[in-house]
Every structure is written in structure tokens, then in C-alpha cells.
Amino acid sequence: MEGSSEEQAQIAEYIAEEDAAPGHAEQATASDDPSAELEHGAVGSAPATVDADAKEAVPADLEAAASATEAADDAGGAKDDGEPPAEGVEPAPEGEAAAEGAPAEAEAAGEAAEGLEGVAPPEGDAAVEGVLAADGELAADSEAAADGGESGEALPAEAAPPPPPEPPYVPPEVGEDYIPVAQLPPLPEPYGTNEEGKKVPLEGVQSIFLTGTTVEIVGLAHVGEGEGKDGSTSAYVSKEAILGDIQFRGAISDFYAIKQQILDADVDPLLMRINEDDVYGDGNNWQIVLSAEAGKAWEFIESETARRRQLAVDERLREQIERMKPRSQKARKATPWVSRGSEVEIQDMQVMARREPVAVILQRPRRAFNAPASLSDKDAAELWNSSQMECRPFKDPNFDLRRMEKDVSVQAVPPMADAGAQAGCTSWRPRATQCEPRQLDATAKAELCNSRKMRKFLERIAGEFELALIENEITNVFEDDFAALADEDAVSGNRKEAIISELQSFTHLTYSKNMVVSAIEWLPHRKGVVAVACTEAMGHQERVTRMGRPSNAYILIWNFRDPIHPEFVLQAPNEVFAFQFNPANPDVIAAGCYNGQVVLWDLSGEHERIAAVRASTASSADHGGIGGGGESGDGDAHIAIVKWRYASAVEFSHHHVVTDLAWLPGVDATRGKFVPLPDGAKECHFLATTAGDGKVNFWDIRMDKLIKKGRNKGGDDDLVWKPCHSLHIVSLLGMDLSGSCFCFNAKQLERGAFCIGSFDGEIVNGNYLRPDSSGENESTDCTRSIVQAHVGPVVALQRSPFYDDVMLSVGDWSFQIWREGETTPLFASGYAGEYYTGGCWSPSRPAVVYLIDQAGNLEVWDMLDRSHEPSIRVTLSSSAFMSIAFMHGDGAGQQANLLALGDSTGVLRIVELPRNLRRAVPNESKLMAAFLEREDTRVADIASRAPLRQKVAKAAEEAKKAEEEAAARAAAEAKDAKDAGGKDQANTRAAAAAAAAAVDAKAEQEYYKMEHMFKIKLGLVEGKEDGA
């Protein structure tokens, strides 16, 4: 408490004297609480605004007053109990003197109250200074009274007592539903914002610049802060004054630019507000309101700001008054616990579990139950596995881990209990339950809607409800929340390790730009070198039109060291759609052309020339020549071009485009007989080609046997190269099979088994060995089975590198996995959203398949992870992919980590695969074999139940046929009955007509008879009356 004890005693004596007077008796009796006394003194006073500077000054004075009040209460209680007054306190006057003094004092107090009626309490610092002044006057009066009492001198009788001081301002009480200022929603800003986030005036508010002269003319000189100003920020100006200024000064008036807006304003007078800080950044210093709505918004913001400011002051005063109350009278409120750091210290001293307990399932035979278990720790180095871990663990001698021991007990085995349940023998009874909602009548609904509790509830949830509506508006209701549920489990390890990224891309303005990459092959004997065949993006009719014109096609050999210029190119007589390097001699390249020819290159004598051309290109680039300056025509001249050496005879070649080509290593063919070469022989002299003419041709590249005798071995002009063996394959429709791709079993070529896919979606299992009984030119049927696998062309047909009898076929929007010789696929995928254009097996993982589509996507299917959708799908190009090829391994256990993709714009993209796609998971080969066995079992089960299904289908068909026949018979009988009924009706109608005719004839005869008798009576005719 502030203030001296002497001043507090003086204030207490003065209050005790005032309480003893008749005018204050009721107040003292009503409440001994100092806060209640302050409230009693504040009745009839209006709330006032208190500035922030007064917030710190009020508590001390009010606290001193409260102490004085307590002392006065104690003094009054002593007098009431008959105890003698305290020392230094003069007893109240008795007899006539007391009777005379009380009316005079009451009259003076009444005059003072009349003089203060209608006066509002001071604001800000004035309020606090008034409280302090009142306390000072009380202290001074009390001191003077005390001094007078001690000296024994009495006040003159004619001197009237001083008027009571103005009571201090006490904030009004609030209810339980009072909302603190800090929790009120924020006020709207008196300005708006544009798209750039800058402040702009509200709609109906105009920002203008007023000179000092204009401010004085319209009467705004008092607005603002400074000498001679009242501190206000706004004022009202009538339209008449503004229009008078415009009329008097004309165009030089500051209001002239907005004259029409002032005339159109729907409010008068106009509210004007000073803008000294240039809120909008336009250099103007005033704002004028030209619409009633904007004026109301401004007035609301100003009034609400003032109201909240007053509410904040009231809240602080209430807190100060509450603190000044005695401990027994203070209202205790539960406040949340505030942390000061002690719990952190306690937590640091405890051993807390940082993770969920590890659940371990231990299994042992029954005979070993209740036997002691021996558990031990092993070093990480002992558990290291090269197939699952990249880095070998090691011990760091500088690492020290301090551990705190924790005593816990774990019950490993849950208690067992034998229990039984009786299901009951009551019979089932169909029942239903209808739940009806509770309905309120109109009166109850009205009371509920108008209740205070409902209003509070709606006000509390209004913001959350609006936020929920906004979230519903922006939420995609069609999104599948479970679509990405298992994405985290799709890949193992770090997700960064599962990213497929593009490593490099190749294209050339002359040889490949805006062309289709139709085939890709990696050089088997050189790393970082890949060959691509590019073809024109034309249809068949356009190619037929240009067939007679001389043109060349090229195969580009790209080296990773130079992504701009090809290392050299292979020139072909026509566009190449399939080519391969000889696996035994990579210098020999075979290719199939669009016109059906097969061409051959031999690079054994071209390496020196290619190196010389590249050396000249490098020297030109070093001397600033044209060779290294880009891809101009002169730059292309420095690219070595190797022309084909051999080409098959047109009359013996395919009659359609060669779609696929494959080398047959390790065998020797003689008149359709393929025999394996001796052990250790690596020669490869034969290749096979297929085309859309239904033929599979086998070629021998040993040209020495074909050169005519007597000619030099160097001449090739008279060479006629034709196939050494040919097969003709017929489709399901009995026409030539238009082959699109084929595959051979390289490990068992002597068996002669092969598979070929067609443009009609068919897959043929055949044998290319010629029977012993057939002649050299005798046509034999090589087809073993044929099945309709796809609805579109088979774009890829590849044998698994891990399972010799398993093949992959890709066509239309799906892919299938086949067992050799079977007519039903082991696995068929669902239809994709895009058309597949190629696919292949992974060379390092038995269960992984790669697919490309027309949208430029690369899909990775892991059969062991999920078989209903791709495990990884990544978009690598905006155009369609047309070809795909894996880099060859080096034979030392290194997996192929690069994948080449060619698109329809002539760009070759080299993609780097992540580690988890290059390395097989443990036992993946066995797991994939088990998967294929399960699929075999499923297919066999379906095949075993096929007769039963056929029988059931046949029975259903016969039953349906019987029903149709019965329905037909019933319809025939109904028709016959209808026809018979028609005949009876006709007879009935004829009989009725005959009877009617007979009646008419009889009536006619009777009429003639009566007429004849009448004529006889008249004598017109002779005769007797009897009618004779």
C-alpha cells in the first residue's frame, strides 16, 4: 500500500465523522464493504473515459481510501458497541449542538449535490487527478480537524462545513455473459485494399487534398492536433458551405474536381476526416464521405473504438478495485496453471519412453513351454547384410551415450481363461424399429430461438460455422481420401531413393527433330553409347506416294560425352523400324526397312575413318571452325556417315515393313535344321525377321558362301542375298498373319519354339524347325496354337530373363503374362487410362515390368507389391513414347541402371533408375515363382471348372430354348384359337344375316299379298279375295 500511515489515519477519522452524520448513516449501515461504498457514491454518475496514464495512479489512492474505510468501519463498530472512541477522535456533538449541526450539514450536502447534478466525471488523467485531489482534501480536512481537537478549539458556529468532494468514478458491474475486450472480434478497417494489397478508400469515400485556405473557409481549422486545435480527427461540413466555396472560387477550389460527386451525395452534412499520415500514399490529407453507408461505417468504427477503449479502462479499474478488497471479500477465480519451468526439471530427472514399445513375437515348440529364455544383444556389425545395407557399420570411439536405467516389468504372455457362451434357442422373428424425432411445437420453438442461451450459443459458434462452410466450399468432395493410403508403403527406404529422374537427352536438328524414334539399341561392348533409328511421322499412304523418290534413312550413334552431335550415323536405303547389334561381333549391325529389305553394316573397317572425322571436327572447333559451332549444315558435314554394305534382294525380301528382328546366337542352320554349335563357340551367323506379310524369314550373314565362284572376294555387286529358311503363318481368319513382334528362347534355339504377335492382337505359338518328311520348298504348318490376346496390335512380346517359359505381351490398354504353350494368360492387368506403346521386363528384378504409353508416362509394375495398379507412375515427356530399351549389364554383377526412352518428336531420353528398382529384394525370384504358381493353380482351377460351367451354360441355354419354344407354341395356339374364333364369328354373322334376309323376304311377300287383295276389293284387278 502506498501513502503514509498518518495520512491513512486522518482519512479514516474523516470518514468516521462523515459516517456519524445523518446524511451518511444509511450508507454506512448498508454495507461495510469499501467497494459497495464506492458504488453508492457513484450512483447517478455517467461512465467516463480514463486515459492510459491514469491506469497506474488509481490503484494507490483507491487502496489508501479502502484502508481508511476499513479503519472507519472499525471506529464505527466501536462506537456502536458502546466502546470509547479512539484517541484523537472527537466525539459527536450531543444535545442541541448536535441537532443544530446535522441539519446544516445535510443542507450543505444537498446544495452541493444539486450543483453537481448532470456533471459527467472527468476523463483520462483528469479522473485520476480528481481522485487524488479528493483524497488530498480529505487528508487535509482530517488533519485540520485533528489539530483542532487536540488544541481544544472549536469551529465558529457561523462557519458552514465544506461541501463533500466529488466521488471517484467506479466502473459499472457486468454480468456473467460479459465478453472481455480482448476476446471481441476485430473491428473492420476504415479503408479497403486492392488486388496489390495497397490501401484504398472505402466505397463512397473520396481522398482529396485541401490547402490551409480551404480548411479555414469550410471551418475545419480546429480539426487535428497542435496549437489551437481540439484534437479531433473529423468534423461535419454542410453541402452548402462546400458548394459555396466552389461557386466563389471556381476551378481553383479544392472541391471542384469532385463537385458532381458532392451533388450526388445522399447525405448532408458531409463527414470529413483528416489524413495527416497519407494512409493511401496519394499525397492527399483529407477524406470526405459522400454516401450515408460509408458515413455509418466510419461512425460505427469510431464509436465502437471509443466504447472498447472505455470497456478496457473499466476492466482495469475493476481489477484494481478487486485487488483492494480484503482477502475475505475477494472473488476467487480459477486461473489456468502457468508453467515456470519446474516440470521440465522434473521430467529431466525421470526416464521417459521416447517411442512405442517394440512388440516381439516369440515362437517355440510346445515341449519348450515354461523353459527359461536366453536373450542377448548383438552388435550391428554382426547383423550387417550386403543385400539390404549400403554402408558397413563401425564403432566410433569418440561416441559416448549416457543412459539412465529404468526399472519396468512386462508381462509377455497374457493370462488365459476358459469361457463359454450359450447362443440360445429362441427362434428368429422378423421385427422392425422406427425411430421418430422429437418435435417441438411453435411456442417451444419460439422460446428456444429467442432465449438468451440460444443467442449466446449462436454467437459463439458463428465464426466456426462460417469457417466450416468455407472449408466445405473449397474441399474437393470427389477426392478419394483412401487413394494415397498405401503410398508410403509403395517403396522401401527413403522416398528420395524411389524417384525416377531424367539423366540426359539427345536430339539433332537434321537427323531426328520432329521424327519418331522407332527403335533403340545399346552398344553391347561400349558403355554410354546408344543407337536410335528415326523415321518420318507419316502415314502409309504418304509413304507409298514418296516410295519412288530417292531418300535415305539414318541410325544415329549417340555418345554420352557429346549430347549435341552424334558420334557417327548409319545410312540405310529406306526407313528403319528394327535393328540389332550382333551379340558376338558388335561391329555387325542388321536392320529391317520399310520396303521389306534387310540391310547389313560392317564397321570393322570404318573405325579409323570415323576417328579421323571426329579428329578433324575437334581441330576445327579448336580453331573456331564451323564444326563445333552448332548444328548447321556445315556442322553436319563433320559427322561420319557409314553406308550399308549388304542389302537383301527385293524379290526375296518381305513384302511389308519389317517390324522386328532378332539374332540367333550359338546355332547353325542347314535347310531348316538348327543345331547347336560346339561348346564354347560364340559365333552368331543367323538372324530372323518378321513383317506384316505373314512370313518369318531366317538369314545367313556369311556372305562368302553366296559370292559367285571366280570373283574377287571384295566385289559385292552380283551378290543375291536371300533368306535361308522361311515360314508362312496364317491368322485366325485364315489370312496372312501381320506380325508385329516375336521372341525366341535363346537358351533352347535348337528346339525351334518361338512366339509371334500380330497387329490384330493375336499371339501365335509355333515351331520353326522343318520336319524331316518335308521337302525344301514344301510349305508346312508351323503353328502350334493361336489365341486372341489383345484387341489392338501387340506392341511388345518379350520372354522373361529369369523364367524361360514366361512371356510378357503388351497391347491396347493392358499387358498380360503368359506361360509358354498355354492359351490362357497367367495374369492380365486392368485397362489403363492411356494406350500402351511398349513394355519390357526388368533385367535385374524378376517381378518388375516397365510400360510406356501415348501420354509420355513411364509405369513401373511390381507384381509382389501390388497387381491392380502401377507401383510408380511418372510423366517424363509431353509427347508419346514409342520405344524403350535397357542398358546391358557389364556381366560382373552390376545391374542396369539406365533406361532409354524414345518419343514421337525425335528426342531420346536417358532415365536413371533408383536403387530399389535396380536391386532385387531378398528371395524375389522365389516369391515371383510362387506368384506364378498361384496363378497357374488359379488358371487350372478355372479350366477344371470349365466343363461344369459349360454344362450349366448349356443347360441354361436349353432351358431358355425350351422356354422360347413353349412360348412360341403358346403363341401359335393363341393364334389358332384366335383364327378359329374368327371363323365361328363369321359363320354366326352369316347365319344371322341369312335369318334376317328370310324375315325380310317373308315380310315382303306378306306385303305384296295384302296389296293384291286391296286392288281386288277396289276392282282394279280380277280375281278372288282369297288371293287365287
Short mmCIF file of N, CA, C and O in Angstrom, two decimals, residues 740-798:
data_model
loop_
_atom_site.label_atom_id
_atom_site.label_comp_id
_atom_site.label_asym_id
_atom_site.label_seq_id
_atom_site.Cartn_x
_atom_site.Cartn_y
_atom_site.Cartn_z
N SER A 740 3.85 -58.31 -85.78
CA SER A 740 4.34 -57.04 -85.25
C SER A 740 5.59 -57.21 -84.39
O SER A 740 6.42 -56.31 -84.32
N CYS A 741 5.74 -58.36 -83.71
CA CYS A 741 6.91 -58.60 -82.88
C CYS A 741 6.97 -60.09 -82.58
O CYS A 741 5.98 -60.80 -82.69
N PHE A 742 8.17 -60.60 -82.26
CA PHE A 742 8.31 -62.00 -81.91
C PHE A 742 9.42 -62.15 -80.89
O PHE A 742 10.15 -61.20 -80.58
N CYS A 743 9.53 -63.36 -80.33
CA CYS A 743 10.57 -63.63 -79.35
C CYS A 743 10.96 -65.10 -79.45
O CYS A 743 10.13 -65.97 -79.78
N PHE A 744 12.25 -65.39 -79.16
CA PHE A 744 12.79 -66.73 -79.20
C PHE A 744 13.37 -67.05 -77.83
O PHE A 744 13.70 -66.16 -77.04
N ASN A 745 13.51 -68.34 -77.56
CA ASN A 745 14.18 -68.80 -76.35
C ASN A 745 15.65 -68.97 -76.69
O ASN A 745 16.06 -69.96 -77.30
N ALA A 746 16.47 -68.00 -76.33
CA ALA A 746 17.88 -68.00 -76.72
C ALA A 746 18.65 -69.16 -76.14
O ALA A 746 19.69 -69.55 -76.68
N LYS A 747 18.15 -69.76 -75.04
CA LYS A 747 18.87 -70.87 -74.43
C LYS A 747 18.52 -72.21 -75.07
O LYS A 747 19.23 -73.19 -74.86
N GLN A 748 17.44 -72.27 -75.81
CA GLN A 748 17.00 -73.53 -76.42
C GLN A 748 16.56 -73.29 -77.86
O GLN A 748 15.44 -73.60 -78.25
N LEU A 749 17.44 -72.67 -78.65
CA LEU A 749 17.10 -72.38 -80.04
C LEU A 749 16.97 -73.66 -80.86
O LEU A 749 16.26 -73.68 -81.88
N GLU A 750 17.66 -74.74 -80.44
CA GLU A 750 17.57 -75.97 -81.22
C GLU A 750 16.19 -76.60 -81.14
O GLU A 750 15.84 -77.45 -81.98
N ARG A 751 15.38 -76.22 -80.14
CA ARG A 751 14.03 -76.76 -80.04
C ARG A 751 13.10 -76.15 -81.07
O ARG A 751 12.10 -76.75 -81.44
N GLY A 752 13.41 -74.92 -81.51
CA GLY A 752 12.62 -74.29 -82.56
C GLY A 752 11.36 -73.60 -82.09
O GLY A 752 10.55 -73.16 -82.92
N ALA A 753 11.15 -73.45 -80.79
CA ALA A 753 9.94 -72.80 -80.28
C ALA A 753 10.09 -71.29 -80.37
O ALA A 753 11.15 -70.72 -80.07
N PHE A 754 9.03 -70.63 -80.78
CA PHE A 754 9.01 -69.17 -80.84
C PHE A 754 7.56 -68.70 -80.69
O PHE A 754 6.61 -69.47 -80.86
N CYS A 755 7.40 -67.42 -80.41
CA CYS A 755 6.09 -66.77 -80.28
C CYS A 755 6.11 -65.50 -81.10
O CYS A 755 7.13 -64.79 -81.16
N ILE A 756 4.98 -65.20 -81.72
CA ILE A 756 4.87 -64.02 -82.56
C ILE A 756 3.53 -63.36 -82.30
O ILE A 756 2.50 -64.03 -82.16
N GLY A 757 3.55 -62.03 -82.17
CA GLY A 757 2.33 -61.24 -82.02
C GLY A 757 1.99 -60.51 -83.30
O GLY A 757 2.87 -60.22 -84.12
N SER A 758 0.71 -60.19 -83.47
CA SER A 758 0.25 -59.59 -84.71
C SER A 758 -0.38 -58.24 -84.45
O SER A 758 -0.65 -57.85 -83.31
N PHE A 759 -0.64 -57.53 -85.54
CA PHE A 759 -1.32 -56.24 -85.46
C PHE A 759 -2.79 -56.40 -85.12
O PHE A 759 -3.45 -55.41 -84.77
N ASP A 760 -3.33 -57.62 -85.22
CA ASP A 760 -4.73 -57.88 -84.87
C ASP A 760 -4.88 -58.34 -83.44
O ASP A 760 -5.98 -58.74 -83.03
N GLY A 761 -3.82 -58.30 -82.63
CA GLY A 761 -3.89 -58.70 -81.24
C GLY A 761 -3.74 -60.18 -81.00
O GLY A 761 -3.99 -60.65 -79.88
N GLU A 762 -3.32 -60.97 -82.00
CA GLU A 762 -3.18 -62.40 -81.85
C GLU A 762 -1.75 -62.75 -81.41
O GLU A 762 -0.79 -62.05 -81.76
N ILE A 763 -1.63 -63.85 -80.67
CA ILE A 763 -0.33 -64.39 -80.27
C ILE A 763 -0.28 -65.84 -80.74
O ILE A 763 -1.17 -66.64 -80.42
N VAL A 764 0.77 -66.17 -81.50
CA VAL A 764 0.92 -67.49 -82.11
C VAL A 764 2.11 -68.18 -81.46
O VAL A 764 3.21 -67.60 -81.37
N ASN A 765 1.91 -69.40 -81.01
CA ASN A 765 3.00 -70.26 -80.55
C ASN A 765 3.34 -71.23 -81.69
O ASN A 765 2.45 -71.96 -82.16
N GLY A 766 4.56 -71.19 -82.15
CA GLY A 766 4.93 -72.00 -83.30
C GLY A 766 6.28 -72.65 -83.14
O GLY A 766 6.98 -72.48 -82.12
N ASN A 767 6.66 -73.40 -84.19
CA ASN A 767 7.96 -74.07 -84.23
C ASN A 767 8.53 -73.88 -85.63
O ASN A 767 7.87 -74.16 -86.63
N TYR A 768 9.75 -73.34 -85.67
CA TYR A 768 10.34 -73.01 -86.97
C TYR A 768 11.20 -74.14 -87.54
O TYR A 768 11.82 -73.96 -88.59
N LEU A 769 11.29 -75.27 -86.88
CA LEU A 769 12.05 -76.38 -87.42
C LEU A 769 11.26 -77.07 -88.53
O LEU A 769 10.05 -77.27 -88.43
N ARG A 770 11.96 -77.43 -89.60
CA ARG A 770 11.31 -78.09 -90.73
C ARG A 770 11.26 -79.59 -90.46
O ARG A 770 12.27 -80.20 -90.09
N PRO A 771 10.09 -80.22 -90.63
CA PRO A 771 10.01 -81.69 -90.42
C PRO A 771 10.90 -82.43 -91.40
O PRO A 771 11.23 -81.95 -92.49
N ASP A 772 11.26 -83.65 -91.01
CA ASP A 772 12.14 -84.46 -91.87
C ASP A 772 11.45 -84.86 -93.15
O ASP A 772 12.08 -85.02 -94.19
N SER A 773 10.14 -85.03 -93.12
CA SER A 773 9.42 -85.51 -94.31
C SER A 773 9.17 -84.44 -95.34
O SER A 773 8.83 -84.72 -96.47
N SER A 774 9.32 -83.20 -94.96
CA SER A 774 9.00 -82.11 -95.89
C SER A 774 10.19 -81.81 -96.76
O SER A 774 11.35 -81.89 -96.35
N GLY A 775 9.92 -81.42 -97.99
CA GLY A 775 10.97 -81.03 -98.90
C GLY A 775 11.43 -79.62 -98.64
O GLY A 775 10.92 -78.89 -97.78
N GLU A 776 12.40 -79.21 -99.45
CA GLU A 776 12.99 -77.88 -99.23
C GLU A 776 12.00 -76.78 -99.53
O GLU A 776 11.98 -75.77 -98.85
N ASN A 777 11.17 -76.96 -100.53
CA ASN A 777 10.24 -75.91 -100.93
C ASN A 777 8.80 -76.23 -100.50
O ASN A 777 7.87 -75.58 -100.91
N GLU A 778 8.63 -77.33 -99.73
CA GLU A 778 7.28 -77.71 -99.34
C GLU A 778 6.83 -76.84 -98.17
O GLU A 778 7.55 -76.65 -97.19
N SER A 779 5.63 -76.30 -98.27
CA SER A 779 5.09 -75.43 -97.23
C SER A 779 4.52 -76.28 -96.11
O SER A 779 3.73 -77.21 -96.36
N THR A 780 4.94 -76.02 -94.88
CA THR A 780 4.46 -76.77 -93.71
C THR A 780 3.78 -75.82 -92.74
O THR A 780 4.06 -74.62 -92.72
N ASP A 781 2.89 -76.38 -91.95
CA ASP A 781 2.19 -75.59 -90.93
C ASP A 781 3.04 -75.58 -89.67
O ASP A 781 3.24 -76.62 -89.03
N CYS A 782 3.54 -74.41 -89.30
CA CYS A 782 4.41 -74.28 -88.13
C CYS A 782 3.64 -73.81 -86.90
O CYS A 782 4.23 -73.63 -85.84
N THR A 783 2.34 -73.60 -87.02
CA THR A 783 1.55 -73.06 -85.91
C THR A 783 1.19 -74.17 -84.95
O THR A 783 0.69 -75.22 -85.35
N ARG A 784 1.42 -73.94 -83.65
CA ARG A 784 1.04 -74.88 -82.61
C ARG A 784 -0.24 -74.44 -81.91
O ARG A 784 -1.09 -75.25 -81.56
N SER A 785 -0.37 -73.16 -81.67
CA SER A 785 -1.59 -72.60 -81.06
C SER A 785 -1.66 -71.13 -81.41
O SER A 785 -0.62 -70.48 -81.64
N ILE A 786 -2.85 -70.62 -81.42
CA ILE A 786 -3.07 -69.21 -81.71
C ILE A 786 -4.23 -68.74 -80.83
O ILE A 786 -5.22 -69.45 -80.66
N VAL A 787 -4.07 -67.59 -80.24
CA VAL A 787 -5.06 -67.08 -79.29
C VAL A 787 -5.22 -65.58 -79.52
O VAL A 787 -4.25 -64.88 -79.89
N GLN A 788 -6.45 -65.10 -79.32
CA GLN A 788 -6.72 -63.66 -79.41
C GLN A 788 -6.42 -63.05 -78.05
O GLN A 788 -7.20 -63.18 -77.11
N ALA A 789 -5.29 -62.38 -77.93
CA ALA A 789 -4.83 -61.88 -76.63
C ALA A 789 -5.26 -60.44 -76.38
O ALA A 789 -5.63 -60.09 -75.25
N HIS A 790 -5.19 -59.57 -77.38
CA HIS A 790 -5.48 -58.16 -77.22
C HIS A 790 -6.45 -57.72 -78.31
O HIS A 790 -6.61 -58.39 -79.33
N VAL A 791 -7.06 -56.57 -78.07
CA VAL A 791 -7.98 -56.01 -79.07
C VAL A 791 -7.27 -55.06 -80.01
O VAL A 791 -7.89 -54.56 -80.96
N GLY A 792 -6.01 -54.79 -79.75
CA GLY A 792 -5.21 -53.93 -80.61
C GLY A 792 -3.90 -54.59 -80.95
O GLY A 792 -3.63 -55.74 -80.59
N PRO A 793 -3.02 -53.91 -81.67
CA PRO A 793 -1.73 -54.50 -82.03
C PRO A 793 -0.90 -54.88 -80.81
O PRO A 793 -0.91 -54.19 -79.79
N VAL A 794 -0.20 -55.99 -80.92
CA VAL A 794 0.75 -56.41 -79.88
C VAL A 794 2.03 -55.62 -80.11
O VAL A 794 2.77 -55.88 -81.07
N VAL A 795 2.30 -54.64 -79.26
CA VAL A 795 3.45 -53.75 -79.46
C VAL A 795 4.71 -54.27 -78.81
O VAL A 795 5.80 -53.78 -79.10
N ALA A 796 4.60 -55.24 -77.91
CA ALA A 796 5.79 -55.79 -77.24
C ALA A 796 5.51 -57.24 -76.87
O ALA A 796 4.43 -57.56 -76.37
N LEU A 797 6.49 -58.10 -77.12
CA LEU A 797 6.42 -59.52 -76.76
C LEU A 797 7.83 -59.94 -76.35
O LEU A 797 8.73 -60.00 -77.20
N GLN A 798 8.02 -60.17 -75.05
CA GLN A 798 9.36 -60.43 -74.54
C GLN A 798 9.32 -61.58 -73.54
O GLN A 798 8.39 -61.68 -72.73
#
